[in-house]
Short mmCIF file of N, CA and C in Angstrom, two decimals:
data_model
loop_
_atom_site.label_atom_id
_atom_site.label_comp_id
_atom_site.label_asym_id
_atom_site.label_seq_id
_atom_site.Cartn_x
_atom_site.Cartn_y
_atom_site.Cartn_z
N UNK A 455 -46.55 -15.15 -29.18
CA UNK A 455 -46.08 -14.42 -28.05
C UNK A 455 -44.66 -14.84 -27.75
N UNK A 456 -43.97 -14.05 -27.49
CA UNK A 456 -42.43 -14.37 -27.46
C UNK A 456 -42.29 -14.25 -25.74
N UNK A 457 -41.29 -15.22 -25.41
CA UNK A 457 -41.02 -15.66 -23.88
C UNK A 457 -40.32 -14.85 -23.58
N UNK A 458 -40.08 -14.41 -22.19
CA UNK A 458 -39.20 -13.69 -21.91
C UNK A 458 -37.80 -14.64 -20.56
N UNK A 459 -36.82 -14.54 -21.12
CA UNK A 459 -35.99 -15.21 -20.34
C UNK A 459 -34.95 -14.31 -19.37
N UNK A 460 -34.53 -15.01 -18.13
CA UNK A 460 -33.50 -14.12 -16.98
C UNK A 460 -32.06 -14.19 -17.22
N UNK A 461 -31.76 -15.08 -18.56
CA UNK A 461 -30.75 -15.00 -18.92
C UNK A 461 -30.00 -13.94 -19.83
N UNK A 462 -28.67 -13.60 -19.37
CA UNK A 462 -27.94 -12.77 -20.53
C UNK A 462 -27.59 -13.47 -21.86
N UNK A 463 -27.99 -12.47 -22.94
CA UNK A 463 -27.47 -12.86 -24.54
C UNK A 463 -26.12 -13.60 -24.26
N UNK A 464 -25.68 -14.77 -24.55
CA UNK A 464 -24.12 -15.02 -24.85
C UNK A 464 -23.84 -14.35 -25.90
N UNK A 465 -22.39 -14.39 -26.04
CA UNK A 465 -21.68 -14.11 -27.08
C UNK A 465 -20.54 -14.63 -27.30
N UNK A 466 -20.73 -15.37 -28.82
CA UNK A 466 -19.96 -16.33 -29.17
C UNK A 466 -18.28 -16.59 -29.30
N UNK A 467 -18.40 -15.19 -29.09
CA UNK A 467 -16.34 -15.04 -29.28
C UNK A 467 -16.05 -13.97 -28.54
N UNK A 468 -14.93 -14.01 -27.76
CA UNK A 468 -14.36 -13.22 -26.69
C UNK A 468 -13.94 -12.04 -26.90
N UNK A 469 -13.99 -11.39 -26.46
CA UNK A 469 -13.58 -9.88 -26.63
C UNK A 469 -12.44 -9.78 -26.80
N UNK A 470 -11.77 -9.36 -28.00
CA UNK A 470 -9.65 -9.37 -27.87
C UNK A 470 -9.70 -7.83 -27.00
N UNK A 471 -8.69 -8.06 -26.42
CA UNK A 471 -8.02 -6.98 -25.64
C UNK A 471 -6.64 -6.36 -26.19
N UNK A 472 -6.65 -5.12 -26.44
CA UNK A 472 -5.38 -4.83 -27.02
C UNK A 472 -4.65 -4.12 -26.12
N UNK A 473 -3.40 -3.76 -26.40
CA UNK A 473 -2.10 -3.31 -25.19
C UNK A 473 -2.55 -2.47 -24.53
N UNK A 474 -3.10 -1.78 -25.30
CA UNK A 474 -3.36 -0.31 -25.53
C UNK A 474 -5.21 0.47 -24.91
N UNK A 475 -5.83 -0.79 -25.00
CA UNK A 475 -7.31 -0.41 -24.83
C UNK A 475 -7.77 -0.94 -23.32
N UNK A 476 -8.43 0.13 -22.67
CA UNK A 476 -8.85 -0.41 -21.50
C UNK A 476 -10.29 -1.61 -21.51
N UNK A 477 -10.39 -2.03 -20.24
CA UNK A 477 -10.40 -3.18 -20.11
C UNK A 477 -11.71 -2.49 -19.28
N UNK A 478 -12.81 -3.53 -19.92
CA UNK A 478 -14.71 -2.92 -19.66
C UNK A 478 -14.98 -3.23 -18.21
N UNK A 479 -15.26 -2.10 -17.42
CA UNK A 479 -15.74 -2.01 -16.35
C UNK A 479 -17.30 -2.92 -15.94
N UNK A 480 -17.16 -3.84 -14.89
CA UNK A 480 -18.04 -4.10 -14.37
C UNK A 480 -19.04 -3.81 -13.20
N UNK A 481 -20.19 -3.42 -13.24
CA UNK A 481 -20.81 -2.93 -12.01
C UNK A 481 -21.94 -4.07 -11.73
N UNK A 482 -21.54 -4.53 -10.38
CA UNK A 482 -22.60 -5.67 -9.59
C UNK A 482 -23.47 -4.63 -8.47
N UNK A 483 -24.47 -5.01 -8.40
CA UNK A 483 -25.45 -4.42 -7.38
C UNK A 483 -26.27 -5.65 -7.19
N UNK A 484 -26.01 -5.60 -5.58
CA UNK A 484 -26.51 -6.59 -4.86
C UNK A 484 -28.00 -6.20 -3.66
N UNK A 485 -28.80 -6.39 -3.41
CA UNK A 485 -29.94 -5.98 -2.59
C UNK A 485 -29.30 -6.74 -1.55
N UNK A 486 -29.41 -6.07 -0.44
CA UNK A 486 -29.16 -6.66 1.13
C UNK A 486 -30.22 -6.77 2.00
N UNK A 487 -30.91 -7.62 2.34
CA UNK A 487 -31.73 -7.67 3.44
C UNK A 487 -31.69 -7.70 4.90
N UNK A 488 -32.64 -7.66 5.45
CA UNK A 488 -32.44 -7.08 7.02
C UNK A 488 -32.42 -8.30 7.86
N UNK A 489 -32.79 -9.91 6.49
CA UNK A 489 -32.08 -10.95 7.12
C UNK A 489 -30.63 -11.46 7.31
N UNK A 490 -30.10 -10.85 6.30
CA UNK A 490 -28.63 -10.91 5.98
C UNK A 490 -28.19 -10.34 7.04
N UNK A 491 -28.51 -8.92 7.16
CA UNK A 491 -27.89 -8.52 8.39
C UNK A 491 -27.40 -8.99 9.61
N UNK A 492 -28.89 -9.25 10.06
CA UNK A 492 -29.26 -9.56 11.16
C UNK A 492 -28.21 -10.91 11.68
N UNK A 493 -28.20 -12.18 10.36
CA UNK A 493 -27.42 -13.08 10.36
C UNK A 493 -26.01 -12.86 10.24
N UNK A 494 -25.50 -11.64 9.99
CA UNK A 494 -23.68 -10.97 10.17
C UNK A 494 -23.79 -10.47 11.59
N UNK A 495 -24.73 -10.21 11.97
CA UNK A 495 -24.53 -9.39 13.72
C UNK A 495 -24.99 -10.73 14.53
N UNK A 496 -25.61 -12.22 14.67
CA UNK A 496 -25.96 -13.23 15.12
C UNK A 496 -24.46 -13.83 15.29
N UNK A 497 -23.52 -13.75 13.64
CA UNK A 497 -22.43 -14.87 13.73
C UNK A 497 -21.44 -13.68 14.69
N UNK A 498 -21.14 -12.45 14.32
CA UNK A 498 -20.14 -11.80 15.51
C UNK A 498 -20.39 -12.07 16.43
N UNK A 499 -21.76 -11.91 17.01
CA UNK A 499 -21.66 -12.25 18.77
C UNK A 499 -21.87 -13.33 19.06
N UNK A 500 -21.63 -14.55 18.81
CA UNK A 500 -21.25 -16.02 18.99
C UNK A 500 -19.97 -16.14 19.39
N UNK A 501 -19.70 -14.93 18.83
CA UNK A 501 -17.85 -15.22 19.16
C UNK A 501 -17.79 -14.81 20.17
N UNK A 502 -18.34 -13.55 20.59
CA UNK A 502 -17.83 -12.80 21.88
C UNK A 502 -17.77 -13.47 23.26
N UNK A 503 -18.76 -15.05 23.48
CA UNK A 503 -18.08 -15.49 24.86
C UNK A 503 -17.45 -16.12 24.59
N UNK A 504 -16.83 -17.03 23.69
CA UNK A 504 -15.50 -17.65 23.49
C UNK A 504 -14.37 -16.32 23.48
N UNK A 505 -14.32 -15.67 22.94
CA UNK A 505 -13.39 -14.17 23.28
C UNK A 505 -13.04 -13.96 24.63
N UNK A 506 -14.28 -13.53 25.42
CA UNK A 506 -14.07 -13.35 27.12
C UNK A 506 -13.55 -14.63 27.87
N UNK A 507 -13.94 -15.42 27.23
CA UNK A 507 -13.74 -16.90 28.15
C UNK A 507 -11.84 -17.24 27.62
N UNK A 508 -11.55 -16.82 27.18
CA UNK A 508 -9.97 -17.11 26.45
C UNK A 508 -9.25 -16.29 27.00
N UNK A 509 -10.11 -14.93 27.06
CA UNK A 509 -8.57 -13.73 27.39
C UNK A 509 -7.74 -14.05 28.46
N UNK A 510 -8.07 -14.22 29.72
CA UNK A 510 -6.72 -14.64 30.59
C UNK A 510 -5.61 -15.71 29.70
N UNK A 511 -6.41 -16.63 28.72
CA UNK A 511 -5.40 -17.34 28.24
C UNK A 511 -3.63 -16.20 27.02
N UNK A 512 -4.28 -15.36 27.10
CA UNK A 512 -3.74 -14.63 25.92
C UNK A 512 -2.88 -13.56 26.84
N UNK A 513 -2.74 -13.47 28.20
CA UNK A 513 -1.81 -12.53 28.76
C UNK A 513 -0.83 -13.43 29.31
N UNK A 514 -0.56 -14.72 28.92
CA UNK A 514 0.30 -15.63 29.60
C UNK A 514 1.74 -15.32 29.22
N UNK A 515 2.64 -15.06 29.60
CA UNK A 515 4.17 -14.08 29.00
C UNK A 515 5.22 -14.96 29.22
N UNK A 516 6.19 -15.82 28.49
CA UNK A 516 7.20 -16.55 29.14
C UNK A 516 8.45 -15.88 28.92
N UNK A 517 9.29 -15.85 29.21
CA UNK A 517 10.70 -15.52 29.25
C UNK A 517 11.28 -15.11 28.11
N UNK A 518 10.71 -16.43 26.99
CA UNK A 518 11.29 -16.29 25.97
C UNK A 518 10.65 -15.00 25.05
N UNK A 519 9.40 -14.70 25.15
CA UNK A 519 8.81 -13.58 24.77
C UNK A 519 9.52 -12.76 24.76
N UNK A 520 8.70 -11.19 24.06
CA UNK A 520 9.68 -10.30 24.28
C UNK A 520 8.85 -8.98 25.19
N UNK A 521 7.89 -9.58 25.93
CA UNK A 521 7.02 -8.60 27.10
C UNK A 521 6.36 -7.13 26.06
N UNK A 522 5.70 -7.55 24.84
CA UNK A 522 4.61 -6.83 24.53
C UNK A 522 2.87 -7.53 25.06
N UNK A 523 2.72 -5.84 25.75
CA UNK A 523 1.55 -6.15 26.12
C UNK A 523 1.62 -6.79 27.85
N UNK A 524 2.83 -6.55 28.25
CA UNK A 524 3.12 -7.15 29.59
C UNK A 524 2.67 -5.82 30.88
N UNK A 525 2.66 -4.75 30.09
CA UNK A 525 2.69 -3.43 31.25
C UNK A 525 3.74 -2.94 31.15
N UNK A 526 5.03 -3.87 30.95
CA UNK A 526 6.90 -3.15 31.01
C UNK A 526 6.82 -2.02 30.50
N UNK A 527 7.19 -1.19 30.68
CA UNK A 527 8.02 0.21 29.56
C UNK A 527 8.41 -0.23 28.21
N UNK A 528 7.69 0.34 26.87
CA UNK A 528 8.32 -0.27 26.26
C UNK A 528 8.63 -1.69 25.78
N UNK A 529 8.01 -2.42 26.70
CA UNK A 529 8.11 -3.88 26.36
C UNK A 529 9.59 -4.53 26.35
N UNK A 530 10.25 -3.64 27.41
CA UNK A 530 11.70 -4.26 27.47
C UNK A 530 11.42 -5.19 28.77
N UNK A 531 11.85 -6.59 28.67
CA UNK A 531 11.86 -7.54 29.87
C UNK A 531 13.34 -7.84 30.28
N UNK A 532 14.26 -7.07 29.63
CA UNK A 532 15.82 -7.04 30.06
C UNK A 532 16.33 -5.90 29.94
N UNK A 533 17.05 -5.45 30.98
CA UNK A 533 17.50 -4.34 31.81
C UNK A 533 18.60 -3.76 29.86
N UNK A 534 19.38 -4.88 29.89
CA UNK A 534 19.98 -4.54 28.62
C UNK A 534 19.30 -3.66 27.54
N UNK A 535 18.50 -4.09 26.89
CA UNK A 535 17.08 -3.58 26.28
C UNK A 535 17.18 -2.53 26.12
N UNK A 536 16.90 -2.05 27.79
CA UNK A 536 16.94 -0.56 27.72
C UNK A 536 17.84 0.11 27.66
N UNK A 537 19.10 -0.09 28.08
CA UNK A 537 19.96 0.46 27.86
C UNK A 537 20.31 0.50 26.16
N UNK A 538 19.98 -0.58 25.70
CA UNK A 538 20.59 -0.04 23.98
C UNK A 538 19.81 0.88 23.43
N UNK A 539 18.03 0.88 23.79
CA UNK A 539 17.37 1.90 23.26
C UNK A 539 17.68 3.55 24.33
N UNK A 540 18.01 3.01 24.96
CA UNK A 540 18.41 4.65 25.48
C UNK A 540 19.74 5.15 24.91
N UNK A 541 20.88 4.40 24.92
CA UNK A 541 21.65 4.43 24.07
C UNK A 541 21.73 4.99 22.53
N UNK A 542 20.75 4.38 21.31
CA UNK A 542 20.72 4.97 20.85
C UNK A 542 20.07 5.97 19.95
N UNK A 543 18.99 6.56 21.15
CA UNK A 543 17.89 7.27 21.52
C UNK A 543 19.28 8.85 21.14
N UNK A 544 20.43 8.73 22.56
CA UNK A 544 21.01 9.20 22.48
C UNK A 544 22.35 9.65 21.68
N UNK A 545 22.42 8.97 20.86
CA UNK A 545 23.76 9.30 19.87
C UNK A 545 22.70 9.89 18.45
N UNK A 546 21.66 9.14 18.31
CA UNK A 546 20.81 10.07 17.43
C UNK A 546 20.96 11.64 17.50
N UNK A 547 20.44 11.57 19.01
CA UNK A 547 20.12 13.07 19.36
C UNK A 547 21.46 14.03 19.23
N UNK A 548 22.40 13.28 19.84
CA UNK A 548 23.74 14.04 20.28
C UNK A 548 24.62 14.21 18.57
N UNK A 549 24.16 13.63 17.75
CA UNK A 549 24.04 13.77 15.59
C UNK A 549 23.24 14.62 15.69
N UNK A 550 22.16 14.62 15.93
CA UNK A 550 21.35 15.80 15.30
C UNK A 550 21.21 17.49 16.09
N UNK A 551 22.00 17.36 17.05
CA UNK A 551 22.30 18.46 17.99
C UNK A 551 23.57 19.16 17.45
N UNK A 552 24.44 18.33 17.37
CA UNK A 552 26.10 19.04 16.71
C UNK A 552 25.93 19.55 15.39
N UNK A 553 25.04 18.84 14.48
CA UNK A 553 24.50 18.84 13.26
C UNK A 553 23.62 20.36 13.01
N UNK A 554 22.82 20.88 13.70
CA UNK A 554 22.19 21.36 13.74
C UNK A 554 22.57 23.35 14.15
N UNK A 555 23.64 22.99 14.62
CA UNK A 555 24.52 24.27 14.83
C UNK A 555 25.00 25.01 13.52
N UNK A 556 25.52 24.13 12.64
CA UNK A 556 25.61 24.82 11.62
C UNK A 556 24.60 25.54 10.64
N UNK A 557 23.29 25.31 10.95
CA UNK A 557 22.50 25.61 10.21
C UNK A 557 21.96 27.01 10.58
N UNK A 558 22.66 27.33 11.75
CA UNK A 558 22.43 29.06 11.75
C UNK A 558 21.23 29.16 13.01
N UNK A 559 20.61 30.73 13.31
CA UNK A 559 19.50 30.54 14.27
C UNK A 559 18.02 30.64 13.60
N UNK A 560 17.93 30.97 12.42
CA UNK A 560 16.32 31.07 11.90
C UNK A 560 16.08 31.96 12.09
N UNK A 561 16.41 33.10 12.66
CA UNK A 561 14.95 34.24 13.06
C UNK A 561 14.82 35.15 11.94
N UNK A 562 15.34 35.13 10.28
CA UNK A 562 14.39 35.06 9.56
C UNK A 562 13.20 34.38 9.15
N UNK A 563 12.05 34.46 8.87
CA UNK A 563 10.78 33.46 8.34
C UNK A 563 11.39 33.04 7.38
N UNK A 564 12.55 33.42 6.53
CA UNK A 564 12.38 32.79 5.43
C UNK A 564 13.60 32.07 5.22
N UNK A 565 14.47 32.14 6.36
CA UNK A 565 16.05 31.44 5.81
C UNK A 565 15.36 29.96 6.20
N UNK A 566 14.85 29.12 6.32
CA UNK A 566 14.77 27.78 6.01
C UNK A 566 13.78 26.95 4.94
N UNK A 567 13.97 28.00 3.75
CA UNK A 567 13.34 27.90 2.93
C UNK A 567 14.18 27.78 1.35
N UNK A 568 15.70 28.17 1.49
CA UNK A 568 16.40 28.20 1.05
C UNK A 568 16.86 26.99 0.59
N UNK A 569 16.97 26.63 -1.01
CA UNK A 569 17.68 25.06 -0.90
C UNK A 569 19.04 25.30 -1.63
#
């Protein structure tokens, strides 16, 4: 009677790989149980009162920051700030406005289709 074993055949010499030849696909299949699970949804919510119990620590904002997540507009905590993003919010626009004249009015469907 011949045994039956859970092991795979070895094989004694490695597979050469050439430049040119693809390279043998492996497929793993794993069974998951409803203990496994259960033990991935046990370790997440362990965390969750250390989470709640921290958050006031995590809205603490100093100066040196740059006020994301503070409520500010934008997250500007200096008046300057805003002025450069409004600034050049606006020279963008005031380029793509002068810019934009030359390109005619459209009210063909098809003149902006033209290259």
């Amino acid at each position: 009677m011949q045994a039956l074993s859970a092991r795979a055949p070895r094989v004694a010499a490695k597979p050469v790989s050439r430049s040119g030849a693809r390279s043998a696909v492996t497929v793993v299949c794993k069974a998951t149980t409803v203990r496994s699970e259960v033990a991935k949804k046990v370790a997440m919510l362990s965390t969750l009162p250390a989470t709640l119990a921290a958050h006031p620590a995590f809205a603490l904002v100093d100066e040196r920051m740059n006020g994301d997540g503070t409520g500010r507009p934008f997250g500007v905590n200096d008046p300057v700030l805003g002025w450069v993003l409004l600034g050049v919010f606006g020279t963008m626009w005031a380029i793509w406005f002068i810019g934009q004249k030359d390109l005619g009015d459209f009210e063909d469907a098809d003149d902006g289709l033209k290259l």
